[in-house]
Amino acid sequence: MIDTSEQYAAMLFLMGLVSLLAVPMRALFARVSMPSMIGFILFGVALSVGSKMTGFAGDTLDEQVPFLAKIGIVVLLFRIGLESDLDKLRRQLARATLIWLPNMVLGAAAAFALVIFWPGLGLIPALFTGVAASATSIGVSTGIWEDAGALDSDTGALLLDTAELDDVSAVVLLSVLFAVGPLLKQPEGTAILAPALKAGAIQLLLTALFSIACYLFSRWLEKPLSDGFAKLSSTYGPIVFATGAAFAIAATAEFMGLSMAIGALFAGLAFSRDPAERNIDEAFGLLMAVFAPFFFVAIGLSVDVTALGGTVGLAAALTAMAVVGKLLGAGVPAALMLGWQPSALIGISMVPRAEIFLLVMLFGLTLGPWAVPQALYNAAVLASILTCIIGPALVGMMLRPKVGKAK
C-alpha cells in the first residue's frame, strides 16, 4: 500500500502520460482509418499487466482511473448529444424510425440469442449483451464518409439520424436494465416478473420525466442562462456554463436512479439547440482529448489477459452477430427506400460498437459475474475492436469508388 502523496503523484503522472499520448495516438490511428480507442484499450491492458508484474501504481489504477473514466463517459455522451441535429432529425424522423426500429431490435436480438445459448452464460448476461449490441458507434465510420464527401448526402443524413436514435434508445434501455437487472438475480422460484415489470415501468416513467425536464431546460432556461454567463465573460462564460450544467445534469440523473450516461446524453441534446453549439463543441473537444481516453483505458484495465485465449471463439461469434444484426436490421429496411448499394453502406457503417456498447458491458462487469462474467466481457472488448476495424475498412472500400454517388 502506497501513501496518499504517492497515490496523487502516480495519478498525476498517469494523467500526464495519457494526455501526451492522446494526440499522437489519434494521428497514428487516423492514418489507418481506425479509432484511437483501440490504442487506449491496449494501453490500459498494458498498464494492467505492468502493474501486476511490478506492483507499481496498483491503487491508482484501481481507485483513481475509474473516477477519471466516469468524467470521460460524461464528456463523451454529452458531446454525442451536442452534435445531434434535432431539427434535421425531426424532418426525416419517419424515415429514420423505419430503419432504427428493426436495426435496434435485430442488432439486440442477434447478440441476445448468441449469448443465451452459449454454454455457461444465460439470461442476464444475454440481456446486457443485447442492450449493448443495440447501439452503434457511428463516429467510427463518419470520418470516412467525410473524407469521401458523402456525409452531407441524403444517405449520410439518414445514417446519422438513425444512429442518433440508436444511441438514445440504447442509453434508455441501459437505464431500465440498471433497475431491473438486480431483480433478475433472485434465486429460482422467486416471483420476479411482476417486480421486474414494475421496476422497468418506474424507470421508464422517471426517464420520461427527466427528458421532459431537460426539454423545458433547453426551451426556456438554457439560452437565457448561457447569455447571462456570456455577459459576465464573453470568452469563457457559455463554455463554463455548459460544462457545469453537463456534470450537474449527469449527477442529477444518477441521484434519480437513472444513470449518469442518460443524464450526460440528454444534457448534450438540451444544448444542441443553442446557436453557440459550435463553440461549446470545440471546447468539449479539448475536454474529450484529456478525459475521454480514460474511459477506454479503464476498459483495457478491466480485461483479464490471462483468460483472453479462451474467449476468442465467443469474440468471433459476437463479431459475426454484430455484423449480421446491423446488416439485416439497418440494411434491409434501408434497401426498401434507397436501393441495395446505399443500404449496404448504411448497414456496414452501423457495424462498429464502441462507446455505449463498452459502457453497458463495463457496467454489467462492475455488478458482478452474474450480470457480465469476465469471459463475456473479454470477448465483448475483442469484438468491439474487431467491429471497429471491419466496419471502417469495408466502408472505405465501398465509398472510395463511389464518391458523390451516395445521394
GROMACS .gro file of C-alpha atoms in nm:
model
  407
    1MET     CA    1   0.000   0.000   0.000
    2ILE     CA    2   0.150   0.337  -0.101
    3ASP     CA    3   0.082   0.657   0.090
    4THR     CA    4  -0.162   0.925  -0.026
    5SER     CA    5   0.101   1.166  -0.164
    6GLU     CA    6   0.247   0.890  -0.381
    7GLN     CA    7  -0.103   0.796  -0.499
    8TYR     CA    8  -0.166   1.154  -0.610
    9ALA     CA    9   0.175   1.168  -0.778
   10ALA     CA   10   0.103   0.842  -0.961
   11MET     CA   11  -0.238   0.972  -1.070
   12LEU     CA   12  -0.090   1.299  -1.199
   13PHE     CA   13   0.181   1.107  -1.382
   14LEU     CA   14  -0.080   0.883  -1.543
   15MET     CA   15  -0.295   1.183  -1.643
   16GLY     CA   16   0.009   1.346  -1.799
   17LEU     CA   17   0.109   1.030  -1.982
   18VAL     CA   18  -0.240   0.966  -2.125
   19SER     CA   19  -0.277   1.333  -2.225
   20LEU     CA   20   0.059   1.330  -2.402
   21LEU     CA   21  -0.037   1.010  -2.583
   22ALA     CA   22  -0.378   1.141  -2.694
   23VAL     CA   23  -0.273   1.350  -2.995
   24PRO     CA   24  -0.011   1.117  -3.146
   25MET     CA   25  -0.237   0.817  -3.081
   26ARG     CA   26  -0.526   0.980  -3.267
   27ALA     CA   27  -0.299   1.084  -3.553
   28LEU     CA   28  -0.148   0.736  -3.581
   29PHE     CA   29  -0.481   0.554  -3.589
   30ALA     CA   30  -0.638   0.812  -3.820
   31ARG     CA   31  -0.375   0.723  -4.081
   32VAL     CA   32  -0.507   0.368  -4.093
   33SER     CA   33  -0.874   0.475  -4.064
   34MET     CA   34  -0.922   0.320  -3.722
   35PRO     CA   35  -1.045   0.478  -3.397
   36SER     CA   36  -0.784   0.573  -3.139
   37MET     CA   37  -0.993   0.397  -2.872
   38ILE     CA   38  -0.823   0.074  -2.982
   39GLY     CA   39  -0.487   0.217  -2.882
   40PHE     CA   40  -0.614   0.336  -2.543
   41ILE     CA   41  -0.776   0.000  -2.469
   42LEU     CA   42  -0.447  -0.173  -2.548
   43PHE     CA   43  -0.265   0.085  -2.335
   44GLY     CA   44  -0.498   0.001  -2.046
   45VAL     CA   45  -0.426  -0.370  -2.092
   46ALA     CA   46  -0.051  -0.295  -2.089
   47LEU     CA   47  -0.088  -0.085  -1.772
   48SER     CA   48  -0.275  -0.367  -1.601
   49VAL     CA   49  -0.012  -0.625  -1.694
   50GLY     CA   50   0.275  -0.393  -1.597
   51SER     CA   51   0.119  -0.305  -1.262
   52LYS     CA   52   0.060  -0.670  -1.174
   53MET     CA   53   0.418  -0.758  -1.263
   54THR     CA   54   0.582  -0.467  -1.078
   55GLY     CA   55   0.324  -0.369  -0.814
   56PHE     CA   56   0.358  -0.004  -0.921
   57ALA     CA   57   0.054   0.228  -0.903
   58GLY     CA   58  -0.190  -0.056  -0.838
   59ASP     CA   59  -0.405   0.155  -0.604
   60THR     CA   60  -0.414   0.442  -0.853
   61LEU     CA   61  -0.531   0.213  -1.132
   62ASP     CA   62  -0.797   0.052  -0.911
   63GLU     CA   63  -0.930   0.366  -0.741
   64GLN     CA   64  -0.849   0.676  -0.946
   65VAL     CA   65  -0.882   0.565  -1.307
   66PRO     CA   66  -1.249   0.460  -1.263
   67PHE     CA   67  -1.329   0.813  -1.142
   68LEU     CA   68  -1.148   0.969  -1.437
   69ALA     CA   69  -1.330   0.721  -1.663
   70LYS     CA   70  -1.665   0.848  -1.531
   71ILE     CA   71  -1.566   1.202  -1.627
   72GLY     CA   72  -1.473   1.064  -1.969
   73ILE     CA   73  -1.817   0.899  -2.001
   74VAL     CA   74  -1.995   1.227  -1.923
   75VAL     CA   75  -1.782   1.419  -2.173
   76LEU     CA   76  -1.825   1.154  -2.445
   77LEU     CA   77  -2.202   1.125  -2.415
   78PHE     CA   78  -2.256   1.499  -2.372
   79ARG     CA   79  -2.073   1.556  -2.698
   80ILE     CA   80  -2.272   1.282  -2.874
   81GLY     CA   81  -2.590   1.463  -2.771
   82LEU     CA   82  -2.444   1.804  -2.851
   83GLU     CA   83  -2.358   1.703  -3.207
   84SER     CA   84  -2.710   1.573  -3.272
   85ASP     CA   85  -2.912   1.788  -3.509
   86LEU     CA   86  -3.264   1.763  -3.368
   87ASP     CA   87  -3.416   1.983  -3.639
   88LYS     CA   88  -3.284   1.756  -3.913
   89LEU     CA   89  -3.390   1.451  -3.716
   90ARG     CA   90  -3.746   1.581  -3.684
   91ARG     CA   91  -3.764   1.646  -4.059
   92GLN     CA   92  -3.694   1.287  -4.151
   93LEU     CA   93  -3.792   1.115  -3.828
   94ALA     CA   94  -4.036   0.885  -4.007
   95ARG     CA   95  -3.772   0.751  -4.247
   96ALA     CA   96  -3.510   0.719  -3.974
   97THR     CA   97  -3.756   0.537  -3.745
   98LEU     CA   98  -3.835   0.280  -4.016
   99ILE     CA   99  -3.465   0.186  -4.014
  100TRP     CA  100  -3.397   0.242  -3.645
  101LEU     CA  101  -3.661   0.004  -3.505
  102PRO     CA  102  -3.557  -0.312  -3.694
  103ASN     CA  103  -3.194  -0.207  -3.666
  104MET     CA  104  -3.215  -0.181  -3.288
  105VAL     CA  105  -3.429  -0.493  -3.244
  106LEU     CA  106  -3.231  -0.723  -3.474
  107GLY     CA  107  -2.895  -0.593  -3.350
  108ALA     CA  108  -3.001  -0.669  -2.993
  109ALA     CA  109  -3.176  -0.998  -3.079
  110ALA     CA  110  -2.875  -1.144  -3.262
  111ALA     CA  111  -2.642  -1.082  -2.968
  112PHE     CA  112  -2.904  -1.192  -2.713
  113ALA     CA  113  -2.971  -1.521  -2.894
  114LEU     CA  114  -2.600  -1.597  -2.918
  115VAL     CA  115  -2.526  -1.536  -2.551
  116ILE     CA  116  -2.833  -1.703  -2.404
  117PHE     CA  117  -2.746  -2.029  -2.582
  118TRP     CA  118  -2.371  -2.003  -2.522
  119PRO     CA  119  -2.263  -2.259  -2.259
  120GLY     CA  120  -2.217  -2.113  -1.913
  121LEU     CA  121  -2.381  -1.776  -1.972
  122GLY     CA  122  -2.760  -1.739  -1.965
  123LEU     CA  123  -3.041  -1.485  -1.944
  124ILE     CA  124  -2.896  -1.188  -1.756
  125PRO     CA  125  -2.563  -1.179  -1.946
  126ALA     CA  126  -2.767  -1.213  -2.266
  127LEU     CA  127  -2.980  -0.911  -2.169
  128PHE     CA  128  -2.675  -0.697  -2.104
  129THR     CA  129  -2.514  -0.803  -2.431
  130GLY     CA  130  -2.835  -0.745  -2.626
  131VAL     CA  131  -2.879  -0.394  -2.487
  132ALA     CA  132  -2.514  -0.318  -2.556
  133ALA     CA  133  -2.532  -0.452  -2.912
  134SER     CA  134  -2.844  -0.248  -2.993
  135ALA     CA  135  -2.628   0.067  -3.009
  136THR     CA  136  -2.385   0.167  -3.278
  137SER     CA  137  -2.078   0.390  -3.284
  138ILE     CA  138  -2.132   0.596  -3.592
  139GLY     CA  139  -1.840   0.825  -3.510
  140VAL     CA  140  -1.608   0.539  -3.610
  141SER     CA  141  -1.739   0.548  -3.968
  142THR     CA  142  -1.827   0.915  -4.017
  143GLY     CA  143  -1.465   1.023  -4.070
  144ILE     CA  144  -1.451   0.804  -4.381
  145TRP     CA  145  -1.782   0.944  -4.505
  146GLU     CA  146  -1.648   1.297  -4.454
  147ASP     CA  147  -1.324   1.220  -4.638
  148ALA     CA  148  -1.529   1.085  -4.928
  149GLY     CA  149  -1.753   1.394  -4.929
  150ALA     CA  150  -2.059   1.175  -4.874
  151LEU     CA  151  -2.170   1.268  -4.522
  152ASP     CA  152  -2.380   1.563  -4.643
  153SER     CA  153  -2.569   1.344  -4.887
  154ASP     CA  154  -2.924   1.223  -4.824
  155THR     CA  155  -2.787   0.880  -4.740
  156GLY     CA  156  -2.535   1.027  -4.497
  157ALA     CA  157  -2.802   1.236  -4.323
  158LEU     CA  158  -3.028   0.932  -4.288
  159LEU     CA  159  -2.738   0.733  -4.146
  160LEU     CA  160  -2.666   0.998  -3.880
  161ASP     CA  161  -3.032   1.030  -3.782
  162THR     CA  162  -3.071   0.654  -3.743
  163ALA     CA  163  -2.753   0.636  -3.535
  164GLU     CA  164  -2.878   0.916  -3.307
  165LEU     CA  165  -3.196   0.721  -3.237
  166ASP     CA  166  -2.981   0.411  -3.177
  167ASP     CA  167  -2.771   0.589  -2.915
  168VAL     CA  168  -3.070   0.738  -2.731
  169SER     CA  169  -3.261   0.408  -2.721
  170ALA     CA  170  -2.955   0.213  -2.600
  171VAL     CA  171  -2.894   0.457  -2.314
  172VAL     CA  172  -3.262   0.443  -2.217
  173LEU     CA  173  -3.252   0.061  -2.222
  174LEU     CA  174  -2.937   0.074  -2.007
  175SER     CA  175  -3.129   0.283  -1.756
  176VAL     CA  176  -3.409   0.024  -1.746
  177LEU     CA  177  -3.156  -0.258  -1.712
  178PHE     CA  178  -2.994  -0.061  -1.429
  179ALA     CA  179  -3.318  -0.102  -1.231
  180VAL     CA  180  -3.435  -0.444  -1.347
  181GLY     CA  181  -3.101  -0.631  -1.359
  182PRO     CA  182  -3.051  -0.681  -0.982
  183LEU     CA  183  -3.407  -0.816  -0.951
  184LEU     CA  184  -3.335  -1.085  -1.209
  185LYS     CA  185  -3.057  -1.214  -0.984
  186GLN     CA  186  -3.311  -1.360  -0.740
  187PRO     CA  187  -3.298  -1.736  -0.674
  188GLU     CA  188  -3.502  -1.973  -0.887
  189GLY     CA  189  -3.863  -1.998  -0.778
  190THR     CA  190  -3.877  -1.635  -0.666
  191ALA     CA  191  -4.158  -1.435  -0.824
  192ILE     CA  192  -3.961  -1.176  -1.018
  193LEU     CA  193  -4.177  -1.097  -1.322
  194ALA     CA  194  -4.413  -0.853  -1.151
  195PRO     CA  195  -4.137  -0.668  -0.956
  196ALA     CA  196  -3.920  -0.652  -1.268
  197LEU     CA  197  -4.203  -0.513  -1.479
  198LYS     CA  198  -4.285  -0.261  -1.207
  199ALA     CA  199  -3.921  -0.152  -1.175
  200GLY     CA  200  -3.891  -0.121  -1.553
  201ALA     CA  201  -4.211   0.084  -1.577
  202ILE     CA  202  -4.097   0.316  -1.297
  203GLN     CA  203  -3.761   0.358  -1.466
  204LEU     CA  204  -3.925   0.445  -1.798
  205LEU     CA  205  -4.151   0.693  -1.620
  206LEU     CA  206  -3.851   0.854  -1.449
  207THR     CA  207  -3.671   0.868  -1.782
  208ALA     CA  208  -3.973   1.034  -1.944
  209LEU     CA  209  -3.997   1.290  -1.663
  210PHE     CA  210  -3.625   1.355  -1.682
  211SER     CA  211  -3.639   1.403  -2.061
  212ILE     CA  212  -3.929   1.648  -2.019
  213ALA     CA  213  -3.730   1.840  -1.760
  214CYS     CA  214  -3.432   1.853  -1.997
  215TYR     CA  215  -3.657   1.975  -2.278
  216LEU     CA  216  -3.801   2.252  -2.057
  217PHE     CA  217  -3.449   2.348  -1.953
  218SER     CA  218  -3.345   2.358  -2.320
  219ARG     CA  219  -3.654   2.551  -2.427
  220TRP     CA  220  -3.680   2.811  -2.152
  221LEU     CA  221  -3.367   2.826  -1.935
  222GLU     CA  222  -3.056   2.725  -2.128
  223LYS     CA  223  -3.036   3.025  -2.363
  224PRO     CA  224  -3.107   3.298  -2.100
  225LEU     CA  225  -2.861   3.142  -1.855
  226SER     CA  226  -2.598   3.097  -2.124
  227ASP     CA  227  -2.645   3.459  -2.233
  228GLY     CA  228  -2.614   3.569  -1.870
  229PHE     CA  229  -2.283   3.386  -1.837
  230ALA     CA  230  -2.171   3.538  -2.169
  231LYS     CA  231  -2.231   3.888  -2.029
  232LEU     CA  232  -2.010   3.806  -1.734
  233SER     CA  233  -1.739   3.659  -1.959
  234SER     CA  234  -1.788   3.659  -2.336
  235THR     CA  235  -1.488   3.429  -2.385
  236TYR     CA  236  -1.546   3.159  -2.125
  237GLY     CA  237  -1.896   3.218  -1.984
  238PRO     CA  238  -2.110   2.997  -2.212
  239ILE     CA  239  -1.849   2.720  -2.223
  240VAL     CA  240  -1.810   2.710  -1.843
  241PHE     CA  241  -2.189   2.716  -1.805
  242ALA     CA  242  -2.229   2.424  -2.048
  243THR     CA  243  -1.958   2.226  -1.869
  244GLY     CA  244  -2.107   2.284  -1.525
  245ALA     CA  245  -2.459   2.206  -1.647
  246ALA     CA  246  -2.342   1.885  -1.817
  247PHE     CA  247  -2.192   1.748  -1.495
  248ALA     CA  248  -2.483   1.871  -1.281
  249ILE     CA  249  -2.746   1.714  -1.510
  250ALA     CA  250  -2.550   1.388  -1.529
  251ALA     CA  251  -2.526   1.380  -1.148
  252THR     CA  252  -2.899   1.453  -1.114
  253ALA     CA  253  -2.979   1.154  -1.336
  254GLU     CA  254  -2.758   0.936  -1.114
  255PHE     CA  255  -2.930   1.065  -0.798
  256MET     CA  256  -3.269   0.982  -0.956
  257GLY     CA  257  -3.162   0.621  -1.002
  258LEU     CA  258  -3.122   0.651  -1.378
  259SER     CA  259  -2.756   0.674  -1.478
  260MET     CA  260  -2.507   0.948  -1.546
  261ALA     CA  261  -2.491   0.820  -1.904
  262ILE     CA  262  -2.851   0.916  -1.977
  263GLY     CA  263  -2.802   1.247  -1.796
  264ALA     CA  264  -2.495   1.338  -2.000
  265LEU     CA  265  -2.660   1.242  -2.329
  266PHE     CA  266  -2.977   1.437  -2.255
  267ALA     CA  267  -2.770   1.735  -2.139
  268GLY     CA  268  -2.595   1.736  -2.476
  269LEU     CA  269  -2.930   1.719  -2.655
  270ALA     CA  270  -3.051   2.015  -2.446
  271PHE     CA  271  -2.754   2.227  -2.556
  272SER     CA  272  -2.768   2.116  -2.920
  273ARG     CA  273  -3.037   2.380  -2.985
  274ASP     CA  274  -2.803   2.665  -2.881
  275PRO     CA  275  -2.662   2.879  -3.168
  276ALA     CA  276  -2.332   2.879  -2.975
  277GLU     CA  277  -2.321   2.499  -3.001
  278ARG     CA  278  -2.020   2.509  -3.235
  279ASN     CA  279  -1.808   2.697  -2.978
  280ILE     CA  280  -1.924   2.466  -2.699
  281ASP     CA  281  -1.844   2.165  -2.918
  282GLU     CA  282  -1.492   2.290  -2.982
  283ALA     CA  283  -1.435   2.345  -2.610
  284PHE     CA  284  -1.561   1.998  -2.528
  285GLY     CA  285  -1.324   1.866  -2.791
  286LEU     CA  286  -1.044   1.975  -2.556
  287LEU     CA  287  -1.210   1.805  -2.258
  288MET     CA  288  -1.253   1.490  -2.466
  289ALA     CA  289  -0.885   1.492  -2.558
  290VAL     CA  290  -0.795   1.489  -2.187
  291PHE     CA  291  -1.065   1.276  -2.024
  292ALA     CA  292  -1.229   1.051  -2.286
  293PRO     CA  293  -0.919   0.831  -2.322
  294PHE     CA  294  -0.952   0.730  -1.956
  295PHE     CA  295  -1.281   0.556  -2.030
  296PHE     CA  296  -1.107   0.334  -2.284
  297VAL     CA  297  -0.803   0.292  -2.058
  298ALA     CA  298  -1.045   0.169  -1.788
  299ILE     CA  299  -1.191  -0.077  -2.039
  300GLY     CA  300  -0.844  -0.216  -2.101
  301LEU     CA  301  -0.766  -0.231  -1.729
  302SER     CA  302  -1.078  -0.445  -1.676
  303VAL     CA  303  -0.966  -0.710  -1.926
  304ASP     CA  304  -0.826  -1.029  -1.775
  305VAL     CA  305  -0.531  -1.101  -2.004
  306THR     CA  306  -0.478  -1.448  -1.857
  307ALA     CA  307  -0.824  -1.555  -1.979
  308LEU     CA  308  -0.817  -1.396  -2.324
  309GLY     CA  309  -0.724  -1.715  -2.506
  310GLY     CA  310  -1.042  -1.890  -2.401
  311THR     CA  311  -1.268  -1.612  -2.527
  312VAL     CA  312  -1.154  -1.593  -2.889
  313GLY     CA  313  -1.436  -1.818  -3.011
  314LEU     CA  314  -1.702  -1.616  -2.830
  315ALA     CA  315  -1.545  -1.291  -2.953
  316ALA     CA  316  -1.557  -1.416  -3.313
  317ALA     CA  317  -1.920  -1.519  -3.272
  318LEU     CA  318  -2.013  -1.182  -3.116
  319THR     CA  319  -1.841  -1.004  -3.403
  320ALA     CA  320  -2.034  -1.212  -3.657
  321MET     CA  321  -2.363  -1.136  -3.481
  322ALA     CA  322  -2.271  -0.767  -3.467
  323VAL     CA  323  -2.220  -0.762  -3.842
  324VAL     CA  324  -2.526  -0.970  -3.929
  325GLY     CA  325  -2.755  -0.783  -3.688
  326LYS     CA  326  -2.679  -0.442  -3.837
  327LEU     CA  327  -2.662  -0.557  -4.199
  328LEU     CA  328  -3.008  -0.710  -4.172
  329GLY     CA  329  -3.154  -0.465  -3.922
  330ALA     CA  330  -3.042  -0.145  -4.097
  331GLY     CA  331  -2.960  -0.267  -4.446
  332VAL     CA  332  -3.286  -0.441  -4.537
  333PRO     CA  333  -3.528  -0.157  -4.442
  334ALA     CA  334  -3.290   0.098  -4.597
  335ALA     CA  335  -3.293  -0.105  -4.919
  336LEU     CA  336  -3.668  -0.055  -4.947
  337MET     CA  337  -3.610   0.322  -4.952
  338LEU     CA  338  -3.273   0.369  -5.122
  339GLY     CA  339  -3.173   0.055  -5.310
  340TRP     CA  340  -2.916  -0.208  -5.226
  341GLN     CA  341  -2.587  -0.020  -5.262
  342PRO     CA  342  -2.672   0.274  -5.030
  343SER     CA  343  -2.844   0.037  -4.789
  344ALA     CA  344  -2.534  -0.184  -4.769
  345LEU     CA  345  -2.330   0.127  -4.690
  346ILE     CA  346  -2.568   0.220  -4.409
  347GLY     CA  347  -2.568  -0.132  -4.267
  348ILE     CA  348  -2.190  -0.167  -4.270
  349SER     CA  349  -2.144   0.184  -4.128
  350MET     CA  350  -2.357   0.079  -3.828
  351VAL     CA  351  -2.143  -0.228  -3.754
  352PRO     CA  352  -1.881  -0.067  -3.520
  353ARG     CA  353  -1.957  -0.092  -3.149
  354ALA     CA  354  -1.755   0.131  -2.921
  355GLU     CA  355  -1.858   0.382  -2.653
  356ILE     CA  356  -2.209   0.278  -2.549
  357PHE     CA  357  -2.151  -0.092  -2.621
  358LEU     CA  358  -1.846  -0.091  -2.393
  359LEU     CA  359  -2.021   0.127  -2.134
  360VAL     CA  360  -2.305  -0.123  -2.094
  361MET     CA  361  -2.068  -0.419  -2.070
  362LEU     CA  362  -1.843  -0.239  -1.818
  363PHE     CA  363  -2.147  -0.152  -1.607
  364GLY     CA  364  -2.250  -0.518  -1.608
  365LEU     CA  365  -1.899  -0.628  -1.513
  366THR     CA  366  -1.898  -0.394  -1.211
  367LEU     CA  367  -2.225  -0.552  -1.089
  368GLY     CA  368  -2.064  -0.895  -1.081
  369PRO     CA  369  -2.025  -1.215  -1.281
  370TRP     CA  370  -2.398  -1.285  -1.253
  371ALA     CA  371  -2.454  -0.987  -1.485
  372VAL     CA  372  -2.147  -0.994  -1.712
  373PRO     CA  373  -1.891  -1.270  -1.649
  374GLN     CA  374  -1.526  -1.183  -1.707
  375ALA     CA  375  -1.505  -1.418  -2.008
  376LEU     CA  376  -1.801  -1.246  -2.175
  377TYR     CA  377  -1.654  -0.905  -2.102
  378ASN     CA  378  -1.318  -1.005  -2.251
  379ALA     CA  379  -1.496  -1.134  -2.562
  380ALA     CA  380  -1.702  -0.815  -2.589
  381VAL     CA  381  -1.389  -0.596  -2.579
  382LEU     CA  382  -1.227  -0.808  -2.852
  383ALA     CA  383  -1.549  -0.793  -3.057
  384SER     CA  384  -1.562  -0.415  -3.016
  385ILE     CA  385  -1.208  -0.382  -3.151
  386LEU     CA  386  -1.284  -0.617  -3.442
  387THR     CA  387  -1.602  -0.434  -3.541
  388CYS     CA  388  -1.415  -0.102  -3.529
  389ILE     CA  389  -1.162  -0.247  -3.774
  390ILE     CA  390  -1.400  -0.434  -4.004
  391GLY     CA  391  -1.664  -0.160  -4.035
  392PRO     CA  392  -1.438   0.131  -4.141
  393ALA     CA  393  -1.234  -0.094  -4.371
  394LEU     CA  394  -1.543  -0.206  -4.562
  395VAL     CA  395  -1.695   0.142  -4.567
  396GLY     CA  396  -1.372   0.284  -4.708
  397MET     CA  397  -1.365   0.020  -4.981
  398MET     CA  398  -1.727   0.092  -5.076
  399LEU     CA  399  -1.705   0.471  -5.065
  400ARG     CA  400  -1.379   0.526  -5.250
  401PRO     CA  401  -1.510   0.432  -5.593
  402LYS     CA  402  -1.847   0.589  -5.520
  403VAL     CA  403  -1.763   0.942  -5.409
  404GLY     CA  404  -2.056   1.162  -5.489
  405LYS     CA  405  -2.286   0.870  -5.570
  406ALA     CA  406  -2.435   0.825  -5.221
  407LYS     CA  407  -2.708   1.075  -5.296
   0.00000   0.00000   0.00000
